[in-house]
PDB file of C-alpha atoms in Angstrom:
ATOM      1  CA  MET A1386     -15.140   9.751  13.254  1.00 58.00           C
ATOM      2  CA  ASN A1387     -13.323   8.021  10.406  1.00 71.00           C
ATOM      3  CA  THR A1388     -15.433   6.558   7.635  1.00 84.00           C
ATOM      4  CA  TYR A1389     -13.127   4.612   5.376  1.00 88.00           C
ATOM      5  CA  SER A1390     -14.168   3.523   1.893  1.00 89.00           C
ATOM      6  CA  LYS A1391     -12.476   0.856  -0.190  1.00 90.00           C
ATOM      7  CA  VAL A1392     -10.828   2.505  -3.175  1.00 90.00           C
ATOM      8  CA  THR A1393      -8.041   1.679  -5.590  1.00 91.00           C
ATOM      9  CA  ILE A1394      -5.027   3.967  -5.434  1.00 92.00           C
ATOM     10  CA  LYS A1395      -2.658   4.469  -8.341  1.00 92.00           C
ATOM     11  CA  PHE A1396       0.769   6.056  -8.576  1.00 92.00           C
ATOM     12  CA  GLY A1397       3.851   5.905 -10.740  1.00 90.00           C
ATOM     13  CA  TYR A1398       7.337   5.347  -9.400  1.00 85.00           C
ATOM     14  CA  LYS A1399      10.344   6.306 -11.510  1.00 86.00           C
ATOM     15  CA  LYS A1400      13.011   3.624 -11.431  1.00 83.00           C
ATOM     16  CA  THR A1401      16.443   4.823 -12.470  1.00 82.00           C
ATOM     17  CA  PRO A1402      19.158   2.286 -13.290  1.00 81.00           C
ATOM     18  CA  GLY A1403      22.626   2.329 -11.763  1.00 78.00           C
ATOM     19  CA  THR A1404      25.367   4.592 -13.082  1.00 78.00           C
ATOM     20  CA  ASN A1405      27.126   1.885 -15.133  1.00 81.00           C
ATOM     21  CA  SER A1406      23.935   0.424 -16.571  1.00 80.00           C
ATOM     22  CA  LYS A1407      22.840   0.872 -20.186  1.00 82.00           C
ATOM     23  CA  ARG A1408      19.164   0.553 -19.254  1.00 82.00           C
ATOM     24  CA  LYS A1409      16.807   3.472 -19.690  1.00 85.00           C
ATOM     25  CA  PRO A1410      14.870   4.916 -16.748  1.00 84.00           C
ATOM     26  CA  LYS A1411      11.312   3.624 -16.580  1.00 88.00           C
ATOM     27  CA  THR A1412       8.166   4.426 -14.638  1.00 88.00           C
ATOM     28  CA  ILE A1413       6.499   1.556 -12.812  1.00 89.00           C
ATOM     29  CA  THR A1414       2.796   2.034 -12.088  1.00 91.00           C
ATOM     30  CA  TYR A1415       1.290   0.586  -8.924  1.00 91.00           C
ATOM     31  CA  THR A1416      -2.460   0.041  -8.580  1.00 90.00           C
ATOM     32  CA  GLU A1417      -3.651  -1.435  -5.270  1.00 93.00           C
ATOM     33  CA  SER A1418      -6.822  -1.581  -3.185  1.00 92.00           C
ATOM     34  CA  MET A1419      -6.691   0.395   0.036  1.00 94.00           C
ATOM     35  CA  GLU A1420      -9.071   2.253   2.343  1.00 94.00           C
ATOM     36  CA  LEU A1421      -9.387   6.033   2.232  1.00 92.00           C
ATOM     37  CA  ASP A1422     -11.257   8.427   4.525  1.00 92.00           C
ATOM     38  CA  LEU A1423     -12.980  10.459   1.811  1.00 88.00           C
ATOM     39  CA  SER A1424     -14.217  13.095   4.280  1.00 89.00           C
ATOM     40  CA  LYS A1425     -10.624  14.177   5.066  1.00 91.00           C
ATOM     41  CA  ILE A1426      -9.113  14.428   1.568  1.00 89.00           C
ATOM     42  CA  LYS A1427     -10.584  17.838   0.672  1.00 88.00           C
ATOM     43  CA  PRO A1428      -7.322  19.732   1.384  1.00 88.00           C
ATOM     44  CA  TYR A1429      -5.597  17.348  -1.039  1.00 86.00           C
ATOM     45  CA  SER A1430      -8.261  17.536  -3.757  1.00 85.00           C
ATOM     46  CA  GLU A1431      -5.942  19.363  -6.188  1.00 86.00           C
ATOM     47  CA  SER A1432      -3.361  16.574  -5.889  1.00 88.00           C
ATOM     48  CA  ILE A1433      -5.754  13.611  -6.026  1.00 88.00           C
ATOM     49  CA  GLU A1434      -7.455  12.880  -9.297  1.00 88.00           C
ATOM     50  CA  LYS A1435     -10.505  10.630  -9.525  1.00 82.00           C
ATOM     51  CA  SER A1436      -9.126   8.734 -12.463  1.00 68.00           C
ATOM     52  CA  LEU A1437     -11.730   6.125 -13.280  1.00 59.00           C
ATOM     53  CA  ASN A1438     -15.117   4.906 -12.165  1.00 61.00           C
ATOM     54  CA  ASN A1439     -15.554   1.363 -13.420  1.00 58.00           C
ATOM     55  CA  THR A1440     -18.560  -0.835 -12.881  1.00 55.00           C
ATOM     56  CA  PHE A1441     -18.098  -4.544 -13.414  1.00 52.00           C
ATOM     57  CA  VAL A1442     -19.900  -7.754 -12.461  1.00 52.00           C
ATOM     58  CA  THR A1443     -18.281 -10.462 -10.319  1.00 52.00           C
ATOM     59  CA  GLU A1444     -20.066 -13.474  -8.863  1.00 57.00           C
ATOM     60  CA  MET A1445     -23.532 -12.153  -9.697  1.00 54.00           C
ATOM     61  CA  ARG A1446     -23.110  -8.727  -8.105  1.00 55.00           C
ATOM     62  CA  ILE A1447     -22.219  -5.285  -9.389  1.00 54.00           C
ATOM     63  CA  VAL A1448     -19.012  -3.752  -8.062  1.00 58.00           C
ATOM     64  CA  ASP A1449     -18.073  -0.087  -8.352  1.00 65.00           C
ATOM     65  CA  GLU A1450     -14.348   0.470  -8.579  1.00 71.00           C
ATOM     66  CA  ILE A1451     -13.127   4.015  -8.009  1.00 81.00           C
ATOM     67  CA  ILE A1452      -9.489   4.672  -8.828  1.00 87.00           C
ATOM     68  CA  TYR A1453      -7.742   7.662  -7.278  1.00 90.00           C
ATOM     69  CA  LYS A1454      -4.495   8.746  -8.888  1.00 91.00           C
ATOM     70  CA  SER A1455      -1.910  10.871  -7.111  1.00 92.00           C
ATOM     71  CA  PRO A1456       1.871  11.198  -6.688  1.00 92.00           C
ATOM     72  CA  LEU A1457       3.437   8.753  -4.244  1.00 93.00           C
ATOM     73  CA  ASN A1458       4.396  11.478  -1.724  1.00 93.00           C
ATOM     74  CA  ILE A1459       0.676  12.376  -1.291  1.00 93.00           C
ATOM     75  CA  TRP A1460      -0.214   8.741  -0.487  1.00 94.00           C
ATOM     76  CA  ARG A1461       2.671   8.611   2.013  1.00 93.00           C
ATOM     77  CA  GLU A1462       1.456  11.777   3.706  1.00 93.00           C
ATOM     78  CA  LEU A1463      -2.134  10.504   3.886  1.00 93.00           C
ATOM     79  CA  TYR A1464      -0.887   7.225   5.366  1.00 92.00           C
ATOM     80  CA  GLU A1465       1.128   9.119   8.007  1.00 90.00           C
ATOM     81  CA  LYS A1466      -1.991  11.110   8.952  1.00 91.00           C
ATOM     82  CA  GLU A1467      -4.076   7.891   9.074  1.00 90.00           C
ATOM     83  CA  ILE A1468      -6.353   9.064   6.251  1.00 92.00           C
ATOM     84  CA  LEU A1469      -5.190   6.163   4.079  1.00 94.00           C
ATOM     85  CA  ARG A1470      -4.815   2.626   5.383  1.00 94.00           C
ATOM     86  CA  PHE A1471      -4.275  -0.918   4.209  1.00 95.00           C
ATOM     87  CA  ILE A1472      -7.291  -3.237   4.029  1.00 94.00           C
ATOM     88  CA  GLU A1473      -7.100  -5.364   7.183  1.00 92.00           C
ATOM     89  CA  ASP A1474      -7.630  -8.838   5.720  1.00 91.00           C
ATOM     90  CA  ARG A1475      -5.694  -8.336   2.479  1.00 92.00           C
ATOM     91  CA  ARG A1476      -2.084  -9.268   1.722  1.00 91.00           C
ATOM     92  CA  TYR A1477       0.321  -6.704   0.249  1.00 92.00           C
ATOM     93  CA  SER A1478       3.657  -7.339  -1.440  1.00 89.00           C
ATOM     94  CA  SER A1479       6.773  -6.004   0.238  1.00 86.00           C
ATOM     95  CA  LYS A1480       7.563  -3.838  -2.817  1.00 88.00           C
ATOM     96  CA  PHE A1481       4.251  -1.984  -2.510  1.00 92.00           C
ATOM     97  CA  ALA A1482       4.380  -1.779   1.315  1.00 90.00           C
ATOM     98  CA  ARG A1483       7.889  -0.279   1.111  1.00 90.00           C
ATOM     99  CA  LYS A1484       6.672   2.481  -1.213  1.00 92.00           C
ATOM    100  CA  ILE A1485       3.853   3.586   1.118  1.00 93.00           C
ATOM    101  CA  LEU A1486       5.647   3.054   4.451  1.00 91.00           C
ATOM    102  CA  TYR A1487       8.900   4.649   3.267  1.00 88.00           C
ATOM    103  CA  ASN A1488      10.864   5.509   6.475  1.00 85.00           C
ATOM    104  CA  LYS A1489       8.651   3.293   8.621  1.00 85.00           C
ATOM    105  CA  TYR A1490       9.697   0.314   6.498  1.00 83.00           C
ATOM    106  CA  LYS A1491      12.822   0.144   8.684  1.00 84.00           C
ATOM    107  CA  ILE A1492      10.548  -0.564  11.671  1.00 83.00           C
ATOM    108  CA  LEU A1493       8.891  -3.317   9.653  1.00 79.00           C
ATOM    109  CA  THR A1494      12.284  -4.872   8.874  1.00 78.00           C
ATOM    110  CA  LEU A1495      13.324  -4.760  12.544  1.00 81.00           C
ATOM    111  CA  LEU A1496      10.045  -6.376  13.598  1.00 80.00           C
ATOM    112  CA  TYR A1497      10.583  -9.089  11.038  1.00 75.00           C
ATOM    113  CA  GLU A1498      14.134  -9.774  12.224  1.00 76.00           C
ATOM    114  CA  ASN A1499      13.102  -9.975  15.880  1.00 79.00           C
ATOM    115  CA  MET A1500       9.699 -11.635  15.583  1.00 79.00           C
ATOM    116  CA  GLY A1501       9.818 -13.299  12.154  1.00 74.00           C
ATOM    117  CA  GLN A1502       8.794 -16.824  13.156  1.00 78.00           C
ATOM    118  CA  GLU A1503       5.994 -15.584  15.407  1.00 81.00           C
ATOM    119  CA  LEU A1504       4.648 -13.318  12.644  1.00 78.00           C
ATOM    120  CA  ILE A1505       4.681 -16.192  10.149  1.00 78.00           C
ATOM    121  CA  LYS A1506       2.880 -18.427  12.676  1.00 81.00           C
ATOM    122  CA  ASN A1507       0.163 -15.755  13.194  1.00 80.00           C
ATOM    123  CA  LYS A1508      -0.137 -15.336   9.404  1.00 77.00           C
ATOM    124  CA  MET A1509       0.793 -11.647   9.538  1.00 78.00           C
ATOM    125  CA  ILE A1510       3.558 -12.210   6.990  1.00 77.00           C
ATOM    126  CA  SER A1511       4.192 -15.001   4.535  1.00 73.00           C
ATOM    127  CA  TYR A1512       6.665 -16.284   2.000  1.00 64.00           C
ATOM    128  CA  PHE A1513       5.907 -17.374  -1.496  1.00 55.00           C
ATOM    129  CA  GLU A1514       8.467 -20.093  -2.030  1.00 51.00           C
ATOM    130  CA  PRO A1515       9.820 -19.903  -5.605  1.00 49.00           C
ATOM    131  CA  THR A1516      11.072 -16.310  -5.407  1.00 56.00           C
ATOM    132  CA  LYS A1517      11.052 -15.905  -1.614  1.00 62.00           C
ATOM    133  CA  SER A1518       9.112 -12.652  -1.970  1.00 73.00           C
ATOM    134  CA  ARG A1519       7.449 -11.593   1.248  1.00 77.00           C
ATOM    135  CA  SER A1520       3.880 -10.390   1.709  1.00 84.00           C
ATOM    136  CA  TYR A1521       2.348  -8.591   4.690  1.00 85.00           C
ATOM    137  CA  LYS A1522      -1.194  -8.608   5.996  1.00 89.00           C
ATOM    138  CA  GLY A1523      -2.904  -5.196   5.993  1.00 91.00           C
ATOM    139  CA  LYS A1524      -3.787  -5.531   9.678  1.00 89.00           C
ATOM    140  CA  PHE A1525      -0.095  -5.804  10.533  1.00 87.00           C
ATOM    141  CA  LEU A1526       0.900  -2.846   8.310  1.00 89.00           C
ATOM    142  CA  ASN A1527      -1.788  -0.622   9.855  1.00 89.00           C
ATOM    143  CA  SER A1528      -0.523  -1.404  13.350  1.00 85.00           C
ATOM    144  CA  ILE A1529       2.867   0.135  12.486  1.00 82.00           C
ATOM    145  CA  THR A1530       1.421   3.669  12.274  1.00 73.00           C
ATOM    146  CA  GLN A1531      -0.802   3.205  15.340  1.00 69.00           C
ATOM    147  CA  ASN A1532       2.106   2.051  17.527  1.00 61.00           C
ATOM    148  CA  ASN A1533       4.466   4.885  16.540  1.00 54.00           C
TER     149      ASN A1533
END
């Protein structure tokens, strides 16, 4: 039985500029809330580092935030094995979703092309107008691994 806990995952992604660019390579760090089945990560314990355990107060309650840091390929593997999943009711940017989904992002793009208006109507995806950046609901992203 899966017992998922809300955690914050963290990873760095090295962005290299094009061949004719004078820009230097830089590492972009992503930190997002997701759900992790802590009972199944023991084989990966050497690769996953419990980076921080913060306690902070919001709206008159104490919240424990546990941040797990690992290379991106570990998070992808855990997502494939359904040990890591998106939080159902949360929205995720397309940049972050693409990093975790990787090859399955093509399926997401095809679904969007074929069912875009229906997905927008059901609030599974949305647009933020000024930049036209897309966001996806966690429930929708989780269904991609379950259906394939």
